Amino acid sequence: MYATHPITLLDFVIAIASAVDQMDARVACHHKRVAYIASQIAREMRVPLKTQHDLIIAGLLHDIGSFSVSERNLLSSYDEAEDNTHCEAGYLLLNKFRHFFVAATIIRHHHREYSQRCTNEKHHSVAMESMLLHLADRIEVLIDKGQPVLEQVDRIVATIARDSGTRFNPDHVDAFAELAWRESFWLDVVSPTLERELVASCRNHSVELDNNDLLELAEFVARVVDFRSHFTATHSSGVASVATELASLVGFSEVECRNIRLAGYLHDVGKLVIPLEILQKEGKLSSAEFRTIKSHAYHTHRILEPLQGFKEIRSWASMHHERLDGNGYPGRYHAAAIPLGARIIAIADVFTALLEDRPYRKSLGKVAVIQQLQDLAQRKVLDRKVVEVLLANFENIDTCRCHAQSEARQEYLRFGETIAKRSKPQLLSTYEEQLGACAQCMPLPGE
C-alpha cells in the first residue's frame, strides 16, 4: 500500500480545493461554498444522493482550469466574463481520471446559461447538474464576505429571481428560494466548519482510493500544477521519474519506489497557492515575491497534511528544498532530520530543473549540470552519496527523464491546442505562443 490509512476521493479533492482557494483572499473558500450550495439545492429538489455527491466533487473542482489570479477575479463578478476557457481546461484535466469523469462533464458547461441550453442531439446538451452548479457559483459570488450574511439574503434572492428563466433554470431558482429562508443554510455556507458538513454529506458515497487511483490522482495534480506555465509543463513528471530511478539504485523497496514517485508528482503542489503572475515573471523577483515562491514547500506540507497515512510521502515531498547544511527552507532542518527520500527528491528536483528552460535562464548542458551537482554535494547542500549514484548513472537516468517529460510535453501540447481552438481570438495568440515555446524545449536525444 502507498498509504497506511485508507484515503478517500473526497479527502484528496478537499485538499486540492483548499489549496486553489488560497491563491487569493478574495476567493477564499469559494469552491467549498459552491459545492455546499449546489448539493443543498439538489437535496431540496430531492435528486438522488449520488447526484448530490457528484455535485460536491464538481463544485470543489469547478475552477480548476483557471490558472491565474486575474482569471479568478474576472470569474468573481456576478456578470461573468464571456470567455469560459477555464471550463474546457478543467474538463480536459479531469476527464482522464475515472473517478472524475462525471464531475468533468458537469464542469465543462457550468457557465452556460439556461437560455443557451441545447436540445439538438448533434451538440452537447447542458445537463441539469451543470446548470445547477452555475446557479450555485453565481449565488456564492453575490455574497459580500465583509458583511453579515443574513443581512444579504433579500438582495441575493431578488438578484437570482430576476434572472430566472434566462440565466438560470426556474426549477432550480424555486428550490433555492425555499432553501434561502432557512438561516441555518446561510450560516452553514459561511461557517468555518463547512468542510465537516461536506464530508458528512458524502458519508454514504465515500470512494476509497486504491494504489493505482492514488498514482493517477497524483499525476493529475502534477498536471494541474505544471500546466499553469509552459516553463514547468513537464517538471513534476521529470522529478517523479528521476526520483524513482534514484530510489531503486540506492536500494529502496518496490513499495518505497512507488511512494517516491507519488512524492515526486506532489512535491510542488504548494505552487497552487502561488499566483501565476509571480511564477511566470521574467524579470528579477522582488524580495517579497521570492519569499512568496519559497513558501510553496510549506504549502505542500499543509495541503498533504490532512491525508492520513501520507506522513512519509508528505515529508519527502515537502522537504525537497531543505539542505544538509541547514540553510534550506521552510524548516531549516539539518542533515540528521532530513530523510533519505527527501534527499532523493531534492536531487531529482535540482537535476530536472537545471535541464529545463526557466523564465530567467536557458537549460544547462550535461557538463554544467555535473559541475553544479558536484559543487552542491561538496558544499553539503545535497547528499553526496546520492549525487554520486546519479552521476554514475547519468545517461540512463537522463534518458528516463527525457522519456517522461516527452510524454508530458505531448499531453500539454494536446491540452493547449484544444484550449486554443476554443479560446476567444484575443487569447489565441497567447496560447499559441506558449505552445510554441513548449514545443521547442526538452528535446530527446536524437531529436
GROMACS .gro file of C-alpha atoms in nm:
model
  447
    1MET     CA    1   0.000   0.000   0.000
    2TYR     CA    2   0.113   0.357  -0.063
    3ALA     CA    3  -0.062   0.483   0.248
    4THR     CA    4  -0.110   0.320   0.587
    5HIS     CA    5  -0.467   0.450   0.617
    6PRO     CA    6  -0.746   0.449   0.354
    7ILE     CA    7  -0.766   0.777   0.166
    8THR     CA    8  -1.098   0.877   0.015
    9LEU     CA    9  -1.154   1.069  -0.304
   10LEU     CA   10  -1.320   1.350  -0.109
   11ASP     CA   11  -1.016   1.380   0.123
   12PHE     CA   12  -0.791   1.442  -0.175
   13VAL     CA   13  -1.032   1.673  -0.355
   14ILE     CA   14  -1.086   1.892  -0.048
   15ALA     CA   15  -0.708   1.922  -0.005
   16ILE     CA   16  -0.671   2.044  -0.365
   17ALA     CA   17  -0.970   2.280  -0.343
   18SER     CA   18  -0.832   2.430  -0.022
   19ALA     CA   19  -0.502   2.499  -0.198
   20VAL     CA   20  -0.659   2.663  -0.503
   21ASP     CA   21  -0.872   2.886  -0.281
   22GLN     CA   22  -0.563   3.016  -0.101
   23MET     CA   23  -0.433   3.176  -0.422
   24ASP     CA   24  -0.615   3.500  -0.341
   25ALA     CA   25  -0.802   3.613  -0.030
   26ARG     CA   26  -1.090   3.741  -0.244
   27VAL     CA   27  -1.183   3.386  -0.347
   28ALA     CA   28  -1.116   3.213  -0.015
   29CYS     CA   29  -1.345   2.911   0.040
   30HIS     CA   30  -1.517   2.972  -0.295
   31HIS     CA   31  -1.501   2.609  -0.409
   32LYS     CA   32  -1.625   2.465  -0.081
   33ARG     CA   33  -1.913   2.709  -0.064
   34VAL     CA   34  -2.019   2.643  -0.423
   35ALA     CA   35  -2.007   2.267  -0.356
   36TYR     CA   36  -2.225   2.306  -0.049
   37ILE     CA   37  -2.478   2.540  -0.212
   38ALA     CA   38  -2.513   2.313  -0.516
   39SER     CA   39  -2.559   1.999  -0.305
   40GLN     CA   40  -2.818   2.167  -0.082
   41ILE     CA   41  -3.026   2.290  -0.376
   42ALA     CA   42  -3.009   1.938  -0.521
   43ARG     CA   43  -3.116   1.797  -0.186
   44GLU     CA   44  -3.407   2.042  -0.174
   45MET     CA   45  -3.512   1.909  -0.516
   46ARG     CA   46  -3.483   1.551  -0.386
   47VAL     CA   47  -3.236   1.444  -0.652
   48PRO     CA   48  -3.054   1.111  -0.591
   49LEU     CA   49  -2.778   1.108  -0.329
   50LYS     CA   50  -2.526   1.001  -0.593
   51THR     CA   51  -2.603   1.319  -0.791
   52GLN     CA   52  -2.559   1.528  -0.477
   53HIS     CA   53  -2.217   1.369  -0.427
   54ASP     CA   54  -2.121   1.433  -0.792
   55LEU     CA   55  -2.216   1.798  -0.748
   56ILE     CA   56  -1.995   1.825  -0.440
   57ILE     CA   57  -1.694   1.690  -0.630
   58ALA     CA   58  -1.771   1.916  -0.929
   59GLY     CA   59  -1.821   2.216  -0.702
   60LEU     CA   60  -1.490   2.160  -0.527
   61LEU     CA   61  -1.307   2.146  -0.861
   62HIS     CA   62  -1.515   2.368  -1.090
   63ASP     CA   63  -1.250   2.639  -1.143
   64ILE     CA   64  -0.951   2.403  -1.152
   65GLY     CA   65  -0.886   2.517  -1.511
   66SER     CA   66  -0.847   2.881  -1.405
   67PHE     CA   67  -0.472   2.923  -1.362
   68SER     CA   68  -0.420   3.286  -1.259
   69VAL     CA   69  -0.543   3.541  -1.007
   70SER     CA   70  -0.663   3.768  -1.288
   71GLU     CA   71  -0.881   3.490  -1.428
   72ARG     CA   72  -1.023   3.411  -1.085
   73ASN     CA   73  -1.103   3.778  -1.024
   74LEU     CA   74  -1.295   3.801  -1.352
   75LEU     CA   75  -1.499   3.497  -1.251
   76SER     CA   76  -1.579   3.653  -0.913
   77SER     CA   77  -1.802   3.913  -1.081
   78TYR     CA   78  -2.170   3.820  -1.095
   79ASP     CA   79  -2.185   3.940  -1.455
   80GLU     CA   80  -1.917   3.694  -1.558
   81ALA     CA   81  -1.677   3.729  -1.847
   82GLU     CA   82  -1.786   3.586  -2.182
   83ASP     CA   83  -1.482   3.366  -2.224
   84ASN     CA   84  -1.515   3.041  -2.033
   85THR     CA   85  -1.198   2.871  -2.149
   86HIS     CA   86  -1.137   2.755  -1.792
   87CYS     CA   87  -1.443   2.526  -1.819
   88GLU     CA   88  -1.289   2.335  -2.112
   89ALA     CA   89  -0.948   2.337  -1.944
   90GLY     CA   90  -1.100   2.187  -1.629
   91TYR     CA   91  -1.280   1.924  -1.833
   92LEU     CA   92  -0.963   1.822  -2.019
   93LEU     CA   93  -0.763   1.796  -1.698
   94LEU     CA   94  -1.027   1.599  -1.509
   95ASN     CA   95  -1.176   1.357  -1.758
   96LYS     CA   96  -0.868   1.135  -1.774
   97PHE     CA   97  -0.924   1.016  -1.416
   98ARG     CA   98  -1.210   0.767  -1.395
   99HIS     CA   99  -1.345   0.896  -1.065
  100PHE     CA  100  -1.369   1.248  -1.210
  101PHE     CA  101  -1.546   1.168  -1.536
  102VAL     CA  102  -1.895   1.275  -1.418
  103ALA     CA  103  -1.761   1.584  -1.245
  104ALA     CA  104  -1.562   1.677  -1.557
  105THR     CA  105  -1.876   1.665  -1.770
  106ILE     CA  106  -2.066   1.883  -1.521
  107ILE     CA  107  -1.778   2.135  -1.508
  108ARG     CA  108  -1.744   2.157  -1.885
  109HIS     CA  109  -2.071   2.351  -1.918
  110HIS     CA  110  -2.108   2.511  -1.577
  111HIS     CA  111  -2.109   2.867  -1.717
  112ARG     CA  112  -2.369   2.802  -1.986
  113GLU     CA  113  -2.695   2.982  -1.920
  114TYR     CA  114  -3.039   2.824  -1.912
  115SER     CA  115  -3.139   3.014  -2.226
  116GLN     CA  116  -2.839   2.860  -2.406
  117ARG     CA  117  -2.940   2.502  -2.333
  118CYS     CA  118  -2.918   2.286  -2.643
  119THR     CA  119  -3.182   2.031  -2.745
  120ASN     CA  120  -3.013   1.936  -3.072
  121GLU     CA  121  -2.864   1.588  -3.028
  122LYS     CA  122  -2.578   1.680  -3.261
  123HIS     CA  123  -2.447   1.920  -2.998
  124HIS     CA  124  -2.359   1.894  -2.631
  125SER     CA  125  -2.663   1.930  -2.410
  126VAL     CA  126  -2.629   2.120  -2.085
  127ALA     CA  127  -2.711   1.874  -1.810
  128MET     CA  128  -2.924   1.965  -1.512
  129GLU     CA  129  -2.619   1.933  -1.289
  130SER     CA  130  -2.421   2.188  -1.495
  131MET     CA  131  -2.698   2.447  -1.476
  132LEU     CA  132  -2.739   2.384  -1.104
  133LEU     CA  133  -2.366   2.429  -1.049
  134HIS     CA  134  -2.383   2.752  -1.249
  135LEU     CA  135  -2.655   2.882  -1.017
  136ALA     CA  136  -2.459   2.785  -0.704
  137ASP     CA  137  -2.148   2.955  -0.841
  138ARG     CA  138  -2.333   3.281  -0.904
  139ILE     CA  139  -2.502   3.272  -0.562
  140GLU     CA  140  -2.163   3.242  -0.394
  141VAL     CA  141  -2.009   3.538  -0.576
  142LEU     CA  142  -2.304   3.754  -0.469
  143ILE     CA  143  -2.210   3.709  -0.102
  144ASP     CA  144  -2.023   4.010   0.035
  145LYS     CA  145  -1.765   3.848   0.263
  146GLY     CA  146  -1.727   4.170   0.461
  147GLN     CA  147  -2.090   4.187   0.570
  148PRO     CA  148  -2.311   3.962   0.787
  149VAL     CA  149  -2.456   3.704   0.551
  150LEU     CA  150  -2.810   3.713   0.694
  151GLU     CA  151  -2.830   4.084   0.606
  152GLN     CA  152  -2.778   3.995   0.239
  153VAL     CA  153  -3.043   3.728   0.185
  154ASP     CA  154  -3.312   3.952   0.035
  155ARG     CA  155  -3.068   4.110  -0.211
  156ILE     CA  156  -2.925   3.775  -0.324
  157VAL     CA  157  -3.266   3.610  -0.363
  158ALA     CA  158  -3.400   3.908  -0.561
  159THR     CA  159  -3.097   3.915  -0.791
  160ILE     CA  160  -3.123   3.543  -0.868
  161ALA     CA  161  -3.502   3.564  -0.918
  162ARG     CA  162  -3.453   3.842  -1.172
  163ASP     CA  163  -3.255   3.604  -1.393
  164SER     CA  164  -3.485   3.304  -1.357
  165GLY     CA  165  -3.574   3.162  -1.697
  166THR     CA  166  -3.286   3.337  -1.871
  167ARG     CA  167  -2.960   3.266  -1.691
  168PHE     CA  168  -3.098   3.006  -1.452
  169ASN     CA  169  -3.334   2.708  -1.460
  170PRO     CA  170  -3.663   2.824  -1.299
  171ASP     CA  171  -3.699   2.496  -1.107
  172HIS     CA  172  -3.354   2.545  -0.957
  173VAL     CA  173  -3.434   2.904  -0.864
  174ASP     CA  174  -3.760   2.797  -0.695
  175ALA     CA  175  -3.573   2.534  -0.490
  176PHE     CA  176  -3.311   2.792  -0.391
  177ALA     CA  177  -3.583   3.038  -0.288
  178GLU     CA  178  -3.727   2.780  -0.049
  179LEU     CA  179  -3.384   2.697   0.086
  180ALA     CA  180  -3.287   3.063   0.125
  181TRP     CA  181  -3.544   3.129   0.400
  182ARG     CA  182  -3.355   2.898   0.636
  183GLU     CA  183  -3.099   3.091   0.837
  184SER     CA  184  -2.911   2.767   0.901
  185PHE     CA  185  -2.837   2.733   0.528
  186TRP     CA  186  -2.660   3.071   0.510
  187LEU     CA  187  -2.480   3.025   0.839
  188ASP     CA  188  -2.350   2.689   0.715
  189VAL     CA  189  -2.229   2.849   0.391
  190VAL     CA  190  -2.004   3.095   0.578
  191SER     CA  191  -1.917   2.860   0.865
  192PRO     CA  192  -1.551   2.775   0.926
  193THR     CA  193  -1.666   2.413   0.976
  194LEU     CA  194  -1.823   2.390   0.630
  195GLU     CA  195  -1.574   2.120   0.530
  196ARG     CA  196  -1.719   1.896   0.801
  197GLU     CA  197  -2.067   1.940   0.650
  198LEU     CA  198  -1.939   1.838   0.307
  199VAL     CA  199  -1.774   1.525   0.445
  200ALA     CA  200  -2.094   1.432   0.629
  201SER     CA  201  -2.296   1.477   0.309
  202CYS     CA  202  -2.075   1.225   0.127
  203ARG     CA  203  -2.055   0.969   0.404
  204ASN     CA  204  -2.272   0.715   0.221
  205HIS     CA  205  -2.091   0.761  -0.111
  206SER     CA  206  -1.731   0.758   0.006
  207VAL     CA  207  -1.485   0.633  -0.257
  208GLU     CA  208  -1.166   0.479  -0.118
  209LEU     CA  209  -0.866   0.514  -0.347
  210ASP     CA  210  -0.656   0.210  -0.430
  211ASN     CA  211  -0.288   0.218  -0.524
  212ASN     CA  212  -0.350   0.280  -0.894
  213ASP     CA  213  -0.602   0.553  -0.811
  214LEU     CA  214  -0.352   0.732  -0.589
  215LEU     CA  215  -0.085   0.728  -0.857
  216GLU     CA  216  -0.327   0.851  -1.125
  217LEU     CA  217  -0.460   1.120  -0.893
  218ALA     CA  218  -0.108   1.236  -0.803
  219GLU     CA  219  -0.025   1.259  -1.173
  220PHE     CA  220  -0.345   1.462  -1.227
  221VAL     CA  221  -0.237   1.703  -0.951
  222ALA     CA  222   0.105   1.734  -1.116
  223ARG     CA  223  -0.063   1.830  -1.444
  224VAL     CA  224  -0.277   2.094  -1.270
  225VAL     CA  225   0.035   2.242  -1.108
  226ASP     CA  226   0.266   2.217  -1.408
  227PHE     CA  227   0.029   2.315  -1.690
  228ARG     CA  228  -0.008   2.662  -1.540
  229SER     CA  229   0.312   2.757  -1.725
  230HIS     CA  230   0.494   2.622  -2.030
  231PHE     CA  231   0.820   2.664  -1.836
  232THR     CA  232   0.713   2.395  -1.587
  233ALA     CA  233   0.467   2.200  -1.804
  234THR     CA  234   0.660   1.875  -1.758
  235HIS     CA  235   0.863   1.940  -1.443
  236SER     CA  236   0.691   1.710  -1.193
  237SER     CA  237   0.691   1.423  -1.443
  238GLY     CA  238   1.067   1.461  -1.474
  239VAL     CA  239   1.119   1.479  -1.098
  240ALA     CA  240   0.899   1.172  -1.036
  241SER     CA  241   1.088   0.971  -1.299
  242VAL     CA  242   1.438   1.071  -1.181
  243ALA     CA  243   1.349   1.017  -0.814
  244THR     CA  244   1.209   0.671  -0.884
  245GLU     CA  245   1.523   0.565  -1.072
  246LEU     CA  246   1.747   0.702  -0.799
  247ALA     CA  247   1.545   0.535  -0.524
  248SER     CA  248   1.577   0.198  -0.696
  249LEU     CA  249   1.952   0.242  -0.740
  250VAL     CA  250   2.010   0.326  -0.372
  251GLY     CA  251   1.816   0.018  -0.258
  252PHE     CA  252   1.459   0.131  -0.193
  253SER     CA  253   1.197  -0.144  -0.195
  254GLU     CA  254   0.928  -0.162  -0.463
  255VAL     CA  255   0.673  -0.002  -0.228
  256GLU     CA  256   0.919   0.274  -0.133
  257CYS     CA  257   0.989   0.342  -0.501
  258ARG     CA  258   0.616   0.379  -0.563
  259ASN     CA  259   0.593   0.619  -0.271
  260ILE     CA  260   0.884   0.824  -0.402
  261ARG     CA  261   0.707   0.851  -0.738
  262LEU     CA  262   0.400   0.984  -0.557
  263ALA     CA  263   0.617   1.235  -0.370
  264GLY     CA  264   0.777   1.341  -0.698
  265TYR     CA  265   0.441   1.412  -0.857
  266LEU     CA  266   0.321   1.601  -0.548
  267HIS     CA  267   0.635   1.789  -0.441
  268ASP     CA  268   0.525   2.119  -0.598
  269VAL     CA  269   0.153   2.100  -0.514
  270GLY     CA  270   0.210   2.401  -0.287
  271LYS     CA  271   0.259   2.612  -0.601
  272LEU     CA  272  -0.119   2.606  -0.644
  273VAL     CA  273  -0.118   2.873  -0.375
  274ILE     CA  274   0.138   3.090  -0.558
  275PRO     CA  275  -0.004   3.343  -0.809
  276LEU     CA  276   0.087   3.257  -1.167
  277GLU     CA  277   0.188   3.618  -1.220
  278ILE     CA  278   0.483   3.559  -0.984
  279LEU     CA  279   0.574   3.211  -1.110
  280GLN     CA  280   0.599   3.335  -1.470
  281LYS     CA  281   0.769   3.668  -1.404
  282GLU     CA  282   1.061   3.703  -1.644
  283GLY     CA  283   1.237   3.990  -1.471
  284LYS     CA  284   1.410   3.986  -1.136
  285LEU     CA  285   1.184   3.892  -0.847
  286SER     CA  286   1.144   4.135  -0.560
  287SER     CA  287   1.239   4.009  -0.216
  288ALA     CA  288   0.868   3.977  -0.130
  289GLU     CA  289   0.797   3.779  -0.448
  290PHE     CA  290   1.091   3.549  -0.381
  291ARG     CA  291   0.966   3.482  -0.028
  292THR     CA  292   0.622   3.406  -0.170
  293ILE     CA  293   0.765   3.147  -0.409
  294LYS     CA  294   0.974   2.991  -0.132
  295SER     CA  295   0.657   2.937   0.070
  296HIS     CA  296   0.538   2.668  -0.176
  297ALA     CA  297   0.725   2.394   0.010
  298TYR     CA  298   0.546   2.489   0.331
  299HIS     CA  299   0.213   2.482   0.149
  300THR     CA  300   0.293   2.138   0.008
  301HIS     CA  301   0.319   2.014   0.366
  302ARG     CA  302  -0.007   2.178   0.473
  303ILE     CA  303  -0.201   2.061   0.167
  304LEU     CA  304  -0.099   1.697   0.220
  305GLU     CA  305  -0.123   1.709   0.599
  306PRO     CA  306  -0.494   1.612   0.624
  307LEU     CA  307  -0.432   1.292   0.424
  308GLN     CA  308  -0.391   1.029   0.694
  309GLY     CA  309  -0.129   0.768   0.613
  310PHE     CA  310   0.060   1.008   0.384
  311LYS     CA  311   0.312   1.112   0.651
  312GLU     CA  312   0.619   0.965   0.482
  313ILE     CA  313   0.517   1.081   0.134
  314ARG     CA  314   0.437   1.425   0.274
  315SER     CA  315   0.777   1.464   0.437
  316TRP     CA  316   0.962   1.351   0.124
  317ALA     CA  317   0.760   1.590  -0.092
  318SER     CA  318   0.757   1.897   0.132
  319MET     CA  319   1.123   1.882   0.238
  320HIS     CA  320   1.267   1.895  -0.114
  321HIS     CA  321   1.416   2.242  -0.052
  322GLU     CA  322   1.578   2.154   0.280
  323ARG     CA  323   1.958   2.143   0.267
  324LEU     CA  324   2.201   1.926   0.463
  325ASP     CA  325   2.386   2.234   0.591
  326GLY     CA  326   2.065   2.371   0.749
  327ASN     CA  327   2.029   2.660   0.503
  328GLY     CA  328   1.728   2.522   0.317
  329TYR     CA  329   1.362   2.603   0.371
  330PRO     CA  330   1.100   2.617   0.509
  331GLY     CA  331   1.205   2.424   0.823
  332ARG     CA  332   1.580   2.495   0.821
  333TYR     CA  333   1.644   2.130   0.903
  334HIS     CA  334   1.996   1.990   0.923
  335ALA     CA  335   2.112   1.661   0.775
  336ALA     CA  336   2.008   1.436   1.064
  337ALA     CA  337   1.644   1.548   1.031
  338ILE     CA  338   1.620   1.510   0.653
  339PRO     CA  339   1.510   1.157   0.546
  340LEU     CA  340   1.674   0.986   0.252
  341GLY     CA  341   1.352   1.007   0.048
  342ALA     CA  342   1.352   1.387   0.080
  343ARG     CA  343   1.720   1.400  -0.019
  344ILE     CA  344   1.641   1.199  -0.332
  345ILE     CA  345   1.351   1.429  -0.427
  346ALA     CA  346   1.576   1.732  -0.369
  347ILE     CA  347   1.842   1.598  -0.607
  348ALA     CA  348   1.582   1.493  -0.865
  349ASP     CA  349   1.431   1.842  -0.846
  350VAL     CA  350   1.764   2.019  -0.897
  351PHE     CA  351   1.873   1.781  -1.175
  352THR     CA  352   1.545   1.822  -1.365
  353ALA     CA  353   1.531   2.199  -1.316
  354LEU     CA  354   1.885   2.251  -1.443
  355LEU     CA  355   1.792   2.077  -1.768
  356GLU     CA  356   1.480   2.291  -1.823
  357ASP     CA  357   1.427   2.638  -1.963
  358ARG     CA  358   1.308   2.884  -1.699
  359PRO     CA  359   1.189   3.247  -1.729
  360TYR     CA  360   1.527   3.368  -1.601
  361ARG     CA  361   1.766   3.133  -1.788
  362LYS     CA  362   1.806   2.864  -2.055
  363SER     CA  363   1.863   2.498  -1.975
  364LEU     CA  364   2.217   2.389  -1.893
  365GLY     CA  365   2.421   2.126  -2.076
  366LYS     CA  366   2.549   1.799  -1.931
  367VAL     CA  367   2.890   1.932  -1.828
  368ALA     CA  368   2.743   2.231  -1.646
  369VAL     CA  369   2.483   2.014  -1.472
  370ILE     CA  370   2.752   1.774  -1.349
  371GLN     CA  371   2.961   2.064  -1.220
  372GLN     CA  372   2.665   2.217  -1.039
  373LEU     CA  373   2.567   1.890  -0.873
  374GLN     CA  374   2.925   1.816  -0.765
  375ASP     CA  375   2.957   2.166  -0.621
  376LEU     CA  376   2.629   2.135  -0.427
  377ALA     CA  377   2.736   1.797  -0.290
  378GLN     CA  378   3.080   1.927  -0.191
  379ARG     CA  379   2.921   2.219  -0.004
  380LYS     CA  380   2.692   1.976   0.180
  381VAL     CA  381   2.380   2.119   0.024
  382LEU     CA  382   2.281   1.791  -0.143
  383ASP     CA  383   2.354   1.434  -0.033
  384ARG     CA  384   2.696   1.342  -0.173
  385LYS     CA  385   2.635   0.966  -0.196
  386VAL     CA  386   2.309   1.004  -0.386
  387VAL     CA  387   2.466   1.260  -0.620
  388GLU     CA  388   2.745   1.012  -0.692
  389VAL     CA  389   2.486   0.745  -0.777
  390LEU     CA  390   2.315   0.985  -1.016
  391LEU     CA  391   2.640   1.086  -1.186
  392ALA     CA  392   2.746   0.722  -1.221
  393ASN     CA  393   2.418   0.651  -1.399
  394PHE     CA  394   2.374   0.988  -1.567
  395GLU     CA  395   2.287   0.867  -1.917
  396ASN     CA  396   2.028   0.608  -1.811
  397ILE     CA  397   1.861   0.843  -1.563
  398ASP     CA  398   1.859   1.129  -1.812
  399THR     CA  399   1.703   0.903  -2.076
  400CYS     CA  400   1.425   0.813  -1.830
  401ARG     CA  401   1.374   1.182  -1.754
  402CYS     CA  402   1.358   1.271  -2.123
  403HIS     CA  403   1.105   0.996  -2.191
  404ALA     CA  404   0.880   1.100  -1.902
  405GLN     CA  405   0.898   1.467  -1.990
  406SER     CA  406   0.842   1.399  -2.360
  407GLU     CA  407   0.518   1.216  -2.279
  408ALA     CA  408   0.408   1.501  -2.052
  409ARG     CA  409   0.505   1.755  -2.317
  410GLN     CA  410   0.288   1.582  -2.578
  411GLU     CA  411  -0.004   1.582  -2.337
  412TYR     CA  412   0.048   1.952  -2.265
  413LEU     CA  413   0.059   2.031  -2.636
  414ARG     CA  414  -0.265   1.842  -2.697
  415PHE     CA  415  -0.421   2.017  -2.400
  416GLY     CA  416  -0.306   2.361  -2.513
  417GLU     CA  417  -0.407   2.311  -2.876
  418THR     CA  418  -0.758   2.213  -2.770
  419ILE     CA  419  -0.786   2.513  -2.540
  420ALA     CA  420  -0.650   2.748  -2.807
  421LYS     CA  421  -0.917   2.637  -3.053
  422ARG     CA  422  -1.190   2.717  -2.801
  423SER     CA  423  -1.043   3.047  -2.682
  424LYS     CA  424  -1.159   3.392  -2.776
  425PRO     CA  425  -0.946   3.546  -3.056
  426GLN     CA  426  -0.774   3.782  -2.813
  427LEU     CA  427  -0.641   3.483  -2.612
  428LEU     CA  428  -0.544   3.265  -2.908
  429SER     CA  429  -0.205   3.426  -2.969
  430THR     CA  430  -0.113   3.384  -2.601
  431TYR     CA  431  -0.181   3.011  -2.608
  432GLU     CA  432  -0.006   2.967  -2.942
  433GLU     CA  433   0.300   3.149  -2.807
  434GLN     CA  434   0.313   2.923  -2.501
  435LEU     CA  435   0.265   2.610  -2.712
  436GLY     CA  436   0.542   2.716  -2.946
  437ALA     CA  437   0.777   2.772  -2.654
  438CYS     CA  438   0.694   2.433  -2.506
  439ALA     CA  439   0.737   2.257  -2.839
  440GLN     CA  440   1.095   2.386  -2.863
  441CYS     CA  441   1.203   2.273  -2.517
  442MET     CA  442   1.331   1.943  -2.381
  443PRO     CA  443   1.449   1.771  -2.698
  444LEU     CA  444   1.503   1.399  -2.664
  445PRO     CA  445   1.841   1.251  -2.756
  446GLY     CA  446   1.848   1.238  -3.134
  447GLU     CA  447   1.573   1.498  -3.184
   0.00000   0.00000   0.00000
